[in-house]
CSV table of C-alpha atoms in Angstrom, one decimal:
chain,number,residue,atom,x,y,z
A,1,UNK,CA,-10.0,6.1,-9.0
A,2,UNK,CA,-9.7,9.4,-7.2
A,3,UNK,CA,-11.6,11.7,-9.4
A,4,UNK,CA,-14.0,8.9,-10.3
A,5,UNK,CA,-14.9,8.4,-6.7
A,6,UNK,CA,-15.6,12.0,-5.8
A,7,UNK,CA,-17.6,12.6,-9.0
A,8,UNK,CA,-19.6,9.4,-8.8
A,9,UNK,CA,-17.9,7.9,-11.8
A,10,UNK,CA,-17.9,11.3,-13.6
A,11,UNK,CA,-21.7,11.7,-13.3
A,12,UNK,CA,-21.2,15.1,-11.7
A,13,UNK,CA,-19.7,16.2,-15.0
A,14,UNK,CA,-23.1,15.7,-16.6
A,15,UNK,CA,-24.7,18.0,-14.1
A,16,UNK,CA,-22.0,20.7,-13.9
A,17,UNK,CA,-18.5,20.4,-15.4
A,18,UNK,CA,-17.6,24.0,-14.4
A,19,UNK,CA,-17.2,26.9,-16.9
A,20,UNK,CA,-14.5,29.4,-18.0
A,21,UNK,CA,-16.1,32.2,-15.9
A,22,UNK,CA,-15.1,30.2,-12.8
A,23,UNK,CA,-11.3,30.4,-12.3
A,24,UNK,CA,-9.0,28.5,-10.0
A,25,UNK,CA,-5.8,30.3,-9.2
A,26,UNK,CA,-3.1,27.6,-8.8
A,27,UNK,CA,-0.3,29.0,-6.6
A,28,UNK,CA,2.5,26.5,-7.4
A,29,UNK,CA,5.4,25.8,-9.7
A,30,UNK,CA,3.6,26.9,-12.9
A,31,UNK,CA,1.7,25.1,-15.7
A,32,UNK,CA,2.4,23.4,-19.0
A,33,UNK,CA,0.0,25.6,-21.0
A,34,UNK,CA,0.3,23.4,-24.1
A,35,UNK,CA,-0.5,20.1,-22.4
A,36,UNK,CA,-3.2,18.4,-24.6
A,37,UNK,CA,-5.4,17.8,-21.5
A,38,UNK,CA,-5.1,21.4,-20.2
A,39,UNK,CA,-4.6,23.6,-23.2
A,40,UNK,CA,-8.3,24.5,-23.6
A,41,UNK,CA,-8.6,25.4,-19.9
A,42,UNK,CA,-5.3,27.0,-19.0
A,43,UNK,CA,-5.1,30.8,-18.9
A,44,UNK,CA,-1.7,31.6,-20.2
A,45,UNK,CA,-2.4,35.3,-20.7
A,46,UNK,CA,-3.6,35.8,-17.1
A,47,UNK,CA,-0.9,33.8,-15.4
A,48,UNK,CA,2.0,35.4,-13.5
A,49,UNK,CA,5.3,34.6,-11.9
A,50,UNK,CA,6.5,35.9,-8.6
A,51,UNK,CA,9.9,34.2,-8.7
A,52,UNK,CA,12.8,36.7,-9.2
A,53,UNK,CA,14.8,36.0,-12.3
A,54,UNK,CA,11.8,34.4,-14.1
A,55,UNK,CA,9.6,36.0,-16.8
A,56,UNK,CA,6.8,33.5,-17.2
A,57,UNK,CA,4.6,30.9,-15.4
A,58,UNK,CA,5.7,27.9,-17.4
A,59,UNK,CA,6.2,24.9,-15.2
A,60,UNK,CA,9.8,23.7,-14.9
A,61,UNK,CA,9.2,21.3,-12.0
A,62,UNK,CA,6.0,19.3,-12.8
A,63,UNK,CA,4.1,19.7,-9.5
A,64,UNK,CA,1.9,22.6,-10.6
A,65,UNK,CA,0.8,20.8,-13.8
A,66,UNK,CA,-0.1,17.7,-11.8
A,67,UNK,CA,-2.2,19.8,-9.4
A,68,UNK,CA,-3.9,21.7,-12.2
A,69,UNK,CA,-4.9,18.4,-14.0
A,70,UNK,CA,-6.8,17.3,-10.9
A,71,UNK,CA,-8.8,20.4,-11.1
A,72,UNK,CA,-9.5,20.9,-14.8
A,73,UNK,CA,-7.9,18.3,-17.1
A,74,UNK,CA,-10.1,17.4,-20.0
A,75,UNK,CA,-8.5,14.7,-22.2
A,76,UNK,CA,-7.0,11.3,-21.4
A,77,UNK,CA,-7.5,12.2,-17.8
A,78,UNK,CA,-10.3,14.2,-16.4
A,79,UNK,CA,-10.3,16.7,-13.5
A,80,UNK,CA,-13.1,17.5,-11.1
A,81,UNK,CA,-14.3,20.3,-13.3
A,82,UNK,CA,-13.2,19.6,-16.9
A,83,UNK,CA,-14.6,23.0,-18.1
A,84,UNK,CA,-13.1,25.1,-15.3
A,85,UNK,CA,-10.4,27.6,-16.1
A,86,UNK,CA,-7.0,27.3,-14.3
A,87,UNK,CA,-4.6,30.3,-13.9
A,88,UNK,CA,-1.1,29.9,-12.7
A,89,UNK,CA,0.6,32.0,-10.1
A,90,UNK,CA,4.1,30.7,-10.1
A,91,UNK,CA,6.0,30.9,-6.7
A,92,UNK,CA,8.6,28.2,-7.2
A,93,UNK,CA,11.6,27.9,-9.5
A,94,UNK,CA,12.7,24.7,-11.1
A,95,UNK,CA,14.2,23.6,-7.7
A,96,UNK,CA,14.1,25.0,-4.2
A,97,UNK,CA,11.5,26.7,-2.0
A,98,UNK,CA,9.3,29.7,-2.2
A,99,UNK,CA,9.6,32.8,-0.1
A,100,UNK,CA,6.6,33.7,2.0
A,101,UNK,CA,6.5,37.2,0.4
A,102,UNK,CA,6.2,35.6,-3.1
A,103,UNK,CA,3.3,33.4,-1.9
A,104,UNK,CA,1.4,36.2,-0.1
A,105,UNK,CA,1.9,38.5,-3.1
A,106,UNK,CA,0.4,35.8,-5.3
A,107,UNK,CA,-2.6,35.4,-3.0
A,108,UNK,CA,-3.3,39.1,-3.2
A,109,UNK,CA,-2.8,39.2,-6.9
A,110,UNK,CA,-5.1,36.2,-7.5
A,111,UNK,CA,-7.8,37.9,-5.4
A,112,UNK,CA,-7.4,41.2,-7.3
A,113,UNK,CA,-7.7,39.2,-10.6
A,114,UNK,CA,-11.1,37.9,-9.5
A,115,UNK,CA,-10.4,34.2,-9.2
A,116,UNK,CA,-13.2,32.2,-7.4
A,117,UNK,CA,-10.9,29.7,-5.8
A,118,UNK,CA,-7.2,29.6,-4.8
A,119,UNK,CA,-5.4,26.3,-4.5
A,120,UNK,CA,-2.1,26.1,-2.5
A,121,UNK,CA,-0.6,22.7,-2.4
A,122,UNK,CA,2.3,24.1,-0.5
A,123,UNK,CA,3.4,24.3,3.2
A,124,UNK,CA,6.2,25.1,5.6
A,125,UNK,CA,6.8,24.9,9.3
A,126,UNK,CA,7.2,28.0,11.5
A,127,UNK,CA,8.3,28.2,15.1
A,128,UNK,CA,6.5,30.9,17.0
A,129,UNK,CA,8.6,31.7,20.1
A,130,UNK,CA,12.1,33.1,20.5
A,131,UNK,CA,14.4,30.1,20.4
A,132,UNK,CA,18.1,29.3,19.7
A,133,UNK,CA,18.9,32.9,19.7
A,134,UNK,CA,16.6,33.7,16.8
A,135,UNK,CA,13.2,35.4,16.7
A,136,UNK,CA,10.1,33.3,16.0
A,137,UNK,CA,8.3,33.6,12.7
A,138,UNK,CA,5.0,35.0,13.9
A,139,UNK,CA,5.4,37.9,11.4
A,140,UNK,CA,5.2,35.4,8.6
A,141,UNK,CA,2.0,34.0,10.0
A,142,UNK,CA,0.5,37.4,10.3
A,143,UNK,CA,1.3,38.1,6.6
A,144,UNK,CA,-0.4,34.9,5.6
A,145,UNK,CA,-3.4,35.7,7.7
A,146,UNK,CA,-3.8,39.2,6.2
A,147,UNK,CA,-3.4,37.9,2.7
A,148,UNK,CA,-6.0,35.1,3.2
A,149,UNK,CA,-8.4,37.7,4.9
A,150,UNK,CA,-8.0,40.0,1.9
A,151,UNK,CA,-8.8,37.2,-0.5
A,152,UNK,CA,-11.8,36.0,1.5
A,153,UNK,CA,-13.2,39.5,1.6
A,154,UNK,CA,-12.8,39.6,-2.2
A,155,UNK,CA,-15.0,36.4,-2.4
A,156,UNK,CA,-12.2,33.9,-2.8
A,157,UNK,CA,-12.3,30.4,-1.3
A,158,UNK,CA,-8.8,29.4,-0.3
A,159,UNK,CA,-7.9,25.7,-0.3
A,160,UNK,CA,-4.7,24.4,1.1
A,161,UNK,CA,-2.9,21.1,1.8
A,162,UNK,CA,-2.5,19.8,5.4
A,163,UNK,CA,1.1,18.7,4.8
A,164,UNK,CA,3.0,15.4,4.5
A,165,UNK,CA,4.8,15.0,7.8
A,166,UNK,CA,2.5,12.4,9.4
A,167,UNK,CA,2.0,14.8,12.3
A,168,UNK,CA,-0.8,15.6,14.7
A,169,UNK,CA,-1.0,19.4,14.3
A,170,UNK,CA,-2.8,19.6,17.7
A,171,UNK,CA,0.2,18.1,19.5
A,172,UNK,CA,3.0,20.2,20.9
A,173,UNK,CA,5.0,17.0,21.3
A,174,UNK,CA,4.5,15.9,17.7
A,175,UNK,CA,5.6,19.4,16.5
A,176,UNK,CA,8.7,19.5,18.7
A,177,UNK,CA,9.7,16.0,17.6
A,178,UNK,CA,9.4,17.2,14.0
A,179,UNK,CA,12.1,19.8,14.5
A,180,UNK,CA,14.4,17.4,16.4
A,181,UNK,CA,14.0,14.5,13.8
A,182,UNK,CA,14.2,16.8,10.8
A,183,UNK,CA,16.8,19.4,11.8
A,184,UNK,CA,18.2,18.3,15.2
A,185,UNK,CA,16.7,21.5,16.7
A,186,UNK,CA,15.2,21.6,20.2
A,187,UNK,CA,12.3,24.0,19.7
A,188,UNK,CA,10.8,24.8,23.1
A,189,UNK,CA,7.7,26.6,22.0
A,190,UNK,CA,4.8,25.9,19.7
A,191,UNK,CA,5.0,25.6,15.9
A,192,UNK,CA,2.5,26.2,13.1
A,193,UNK,CA,2.3,24.9,9.6
A,194,UNK,CA,1.5,27.6,7.0
A,195,UNK,CA,-0.8,27.9,5.3
A,196,UNK,CA,-2.5,24.8,6.7
A,197,UNK,CA,-3.0,26.5,10.1
A,198,UNK,CA,-4.0,29.9,8.9
A,199,UNK,CA,-7.6,30.9,9.9
A,200,UNK,CA,-10.1,31.1,7.1
A,201,UNK,CA,-8.6,28.5,4.7
A,202,UNK,CA,-10.0,25.1,3.8
A,203,UNK,CA,-7.4,22.6,5.1
A,204,UNK,CA,-7.3,19.3,3.3
A,205,UNK,CA,-6.0,16.0,4.6
A,206,UNK,CA,-5.3,13.0,2.3
A,207,UNK,CA,-7.6,10.0,2.0
A,208,UNK,CA,-6.6,6.9,0.1
A,209,UNK,CA,-8.1,4.3,-2.2
A,210,UNK,CA,-8.4,1.3,0.1
A,211,UNK,CA,-9.6,2.6,3.6
A,212,UNK,CA,-12.4,4.6,5.0
A,213,UNK,CA,-10.9,4.6,8.5
A,214,UNK,CA,-7.2,5.4,7.9
A,215,UNK,CA,-5.9,8.5,6.0
A,216,UNK,CA,-2.8,8.3,3.9
A,217,UNK,CA,0.3,7.4,6.0
A,218,UNK,CA,2.1,10.7,5.3
A,219,UNK,CA,-0.9,13.1,5.9
A,220,UNK,CA,-0.9,15.6,8.7
A,221,UNK,CA,-4.1,15.7,10.8
A,222,UNK,CA,-5.8,17.5,13.6
A,223,UNK,CA,-8.7,19.8,14.4
A,224,UNK,CA,-7.5,22.2,11.7
A,225,UNK,CA,-8.6,19.7,9.0
A,226,UNK,CA,-11.9,20.7,7.3
A,227,UNK,CA,-12.3,17.9,4.8
A,228,UNK,CA,-10.2,15.2,3.1
A,229,UNK,CA,-9.5,14.7,-0.5
A,230,UNK,CA,-8.2,11.6,-2.3
A,231,UNK,CA,-4.4,12.1,-2.5
A,232,UNK,CA,-3.5,8.4,-2.7
A,233,UNK,CA,-0.7,6.4,-1.1
A,234,UNK,CA,1.5,3.4,-1.8
A,235,UNK,CA,-1.2,0.8,-0.9
A,236,UNK,CA,-2.2,-1.2,2.2
A,237,UNK,CA,1.0,-3.4,2.2
A,238,UNK,CA,3.3,-0.4,2.3
A,239,UNK,CA,1.1,1.3,4.8
A,240,UNK,CA,1.2,-1.6,7.2
A,241,UNK,CA,5.0,-1.7,7.2
A,242,UNK,CA,5.3,2.1,7.6
A,243,UNK,CA,3.0,2.3,10.6
A,244,UNK,CA,5.0,-0.4,12.3
A,245,UNK,CA,8.3,1.4,11.7
A,246,UNK,CA,8.2,4.8,9.9
A,247,UNK,CA,12.0,4.9,9.5
A,248,UNK,CA,12.2,1.6,7.7
A,249,UNK,CA,12.9,1.1,3.9
A,250,UNK,CA,9.9,-0.4,2.2
A,251,UNK,CA,10.2,1.1,-1.3
A,252,UNK,CA,9.9,-2.4,-2.8
A,253,UNK,CA,6.4,-2.6,-1.2
A,254,UNK,CA,5.0,0.4,-3.1
A,255,UNK,CA,2.0,-0.1,-5.4
A,256,UNK,CA,1.8,2.9,-7.7
A,257,UNK,CA,-1.7,2.2,-8.8
A,258,UNK,CA,-2.9,3.4,-5.4
A,259,UNK,CA,-1.5,6.9,-6.2
A,260,UNK,CA,-3.3,9.6,-8.2
A,261,UNK,CA,-2.9,10.0,-12.0
A,262,UNK,CA,-2.7,13.5,-13.5
A,263,UNK,CA,-1.0,15.6,-16.1
A,264,UNK,CA,2.8,16.2,-16.2
A,265,UNK,CA,4.6,18.7,-18.5
A,266,UNK,CA,5.2,17.1,-21.9
A,267,UNK,CA,8.6,18.9,-22.2
A,268,UNK,CA,10.1,17.7,-18.9
A,269,UNK,CA,11.6,14.3,-18.2
A,270,UNK,CA,9.3,11.7,-16.7
A,271,UNK,CA,9.0,12.0,-13.0
A,272,UNK,CA,11.7,9.9,-11.4
A,273,UNK,CA,9.4,8.6,-8.7
A,274,UNK,CA,6.7,7.3,-11.1
A,275,UNK,CA,6.5,4.8,-13.9
A,276,UNK,CA,7.3,6.0,-17.4
A,277,UNK,CA,4.1,7.8,-18.4
A,278,UNK,CA,5.0,10.5,-21.0
A,279,UNK,CA,2.9,13.6,-20.2
A,280,UNK,CA,1.3,12.0,-17.0
A,281,UNK,CA,2.5,11.0,-13.6
A,282,UNK,CA,1.3,8.9,-10.7
A,283,UNK,CA,1.9,10.9,-7.5
A,284,UNK,CA,0.6,11.0,-3.9
A,285,UNK,CA,0.5,13.7,-1.2
A,286,UNK,CA,-1.8,16.2,0.4
A,287,UNK,CA,-0.6,18.3,-2.7
A,288,UNK,CA,-2.8,15.9,-4.7
A,289,UNK,CA,-5.7,16.0,-2.2
A,290,UNK,CA,-6.1,19.7,-2.0
A,291,UNK,CA,-6.8,20.4,-5.7
A,292,UNK,CA,-9.6,17.8,-5.7
A,293,UNK,CA,-11.3,19.9,-3.0
A,294,UNK,CA,-10.4,23.2,-4.9
A,295,UNK,CA,-12.0,21.7,-8.0
A,296,UNK,CA,-15.1,20.8,-6.0
A,297,UNK,CA,-15.2,24.3,-4.5
A,298,UNK,CA,-15.0,25.8,-8.0
A,299,UNK,CA,-17.8,23.6,-9.4
A,300,UNK,CA,-20.0,24.5,-6.4
A,301,UNK,CA,-19.2,28.2,-7.2
A,302,UNK,CA,-20.1,27.6,-10.9
A,303,UNK,CA,-23.4,26.1,-9.8
A,304,UNK,CA,-24.0,28.8,-7.2
A,305,UNK,CA,-22.1,31.9,-8.3
A,306,UNK,CA,-23.8,33.9,-5.5
A,307,UNK,CA,-22.2,31.8,-2.8
A,308,UNK,CA,-19.8,33.5,-0.4
A,309,UNK,CA,-16.6,31.6,0.7
A,310,UNK,CA,-18.4,30.7,4.0
A,311,UNK,CA,-21.2,29.2,2.0
A,312,UNK,CA,-18.8,27.3,-0.3
A,313,UNK,CA,-17.0,25.9,2.8
A,314,UNK,CA,-20.3,24.9,4.4
A,315,UNK,CA,-21.3,23.1,1.2
A,316,UNK,CA,-18.0,21.2,1.2
A,317,UNK,CA,-18.4,20.1,4.8
A,318,UNK,CA,-22.2,19.3,4.6
A,319,UNK,CA,-21.9,17.1,1.6
A,320,UNK,CA,-18.7,15.3,2.4
A,321,UNK,CA,-18.8,11.5,2.8
A,322,UNK,CA,-18.4,10.8,6.5
A,323,UNK,CA,-15.3,8.5,6.7
A,324,UNK,CA,-13.6,7.6,10.0
A,325,UNK,CA,-15.4,8.2,13.2
A,326,UNK,CA,-19.0,9.5,13.0
A,327,UNK,CA,-19.1,13.2,12.6
A,328,UNK,CA,-16.2,15.6,12.7
A,329,UNK,CA,-12.8,13.9,13.4
A,330,UNK,CA,-9.1,14.9,13.2
A,331,UNK,CA,-8.3,12.6,10.3
A,332,UNK,CA,-11.0,13.5,7.8
A,333,UNK,CA,-12.6,16.6,9.3
A,334,UNK,CA,-16.2,16.4,8.0
A,335,UNK,CA,-15.3,13.6,5.6
A,336,UNK,CA,-14.1,13.2,2.1
A,337,UNK,CA,-15.4,16.0,-0.1
A,338,UNK,CA,-17.7,14.9,-2.9
A,339,UNK,CA,-18.9,17.1,-5.8
A,340,UNK,CA,-21.7,14.7,-6.9
A,341,UNK,CA,-23.2,15.0,-3.4
A,342,UNK,CA,-22.8,18.8,-3.5
A,343,UNK,CA,-24.7,19.0,-6.8
A,344,UNK,CA,-27.5,16.6,-5.9
A,345,UNK,CA,-28.4,17.2,-2.3
């Protein structure tokens, strides 16, 4: 449903399916380069790892392969641009997080390699002030900012996920309550989510299958959101229970068909949170929303190779479907991004 909706039932593929000269750099957990739906479009030779102790960009987690499928799958499932090229910049091991330095090094490397679009379905919280006897993390934000600036000057459109914390990123209270609820920390000053709140990126919230007024229950929101992408959720029944009491247990109310279907490494066990779909998985998250927008940005670039990142971003906003309140709003930004509109208006 997700790719079908933003491509007008795949009609955009008939106008422009992308091409191999247009490359999306996927900064993530890696790729299954032999997946039957990705093999023709996955650039094994150009992919890199930034994780110490690893020697290649093969996906040992699954997340990156799912993200890449939303961009450029061409098989049982179809991505936004089924002829686009995807290149992996691996910044995660099989488990655990990614260091900021690995991520910013990957941004710079992708820019130097000449990708047209970067997708980062990743994010982390940073507190900005001195607190609890520790320095704030403003230096990390500066490093992100410089890396994104560098990529933008090289002509790269950088697309990122808004995050899955159900938080208003405009609200100091919401950010402080995040630290208290998650870690028991009383953070006095402001916080930022990186890279979602880095200037110059396209920040993507998550829309769902069943509502044009309510974004996915988990999606962060705020004035930082540029556009939404369909990232799916657990359906309206689960949503209703969650919004009444976010701390409740409603796992038996989930409907997986409201999630998004994409590729999963054929050599890894089936995802434990999804039905048994060998080589595929039904997942939800702003991680699934961002690559839809990255794919749209890449097809816009394939259609208009002369466009600057600012022009690509303007096209994304100007051709989005205006969900939610009329005009710009903190849930959807300019609306849900739509490649068919971008190619036909």
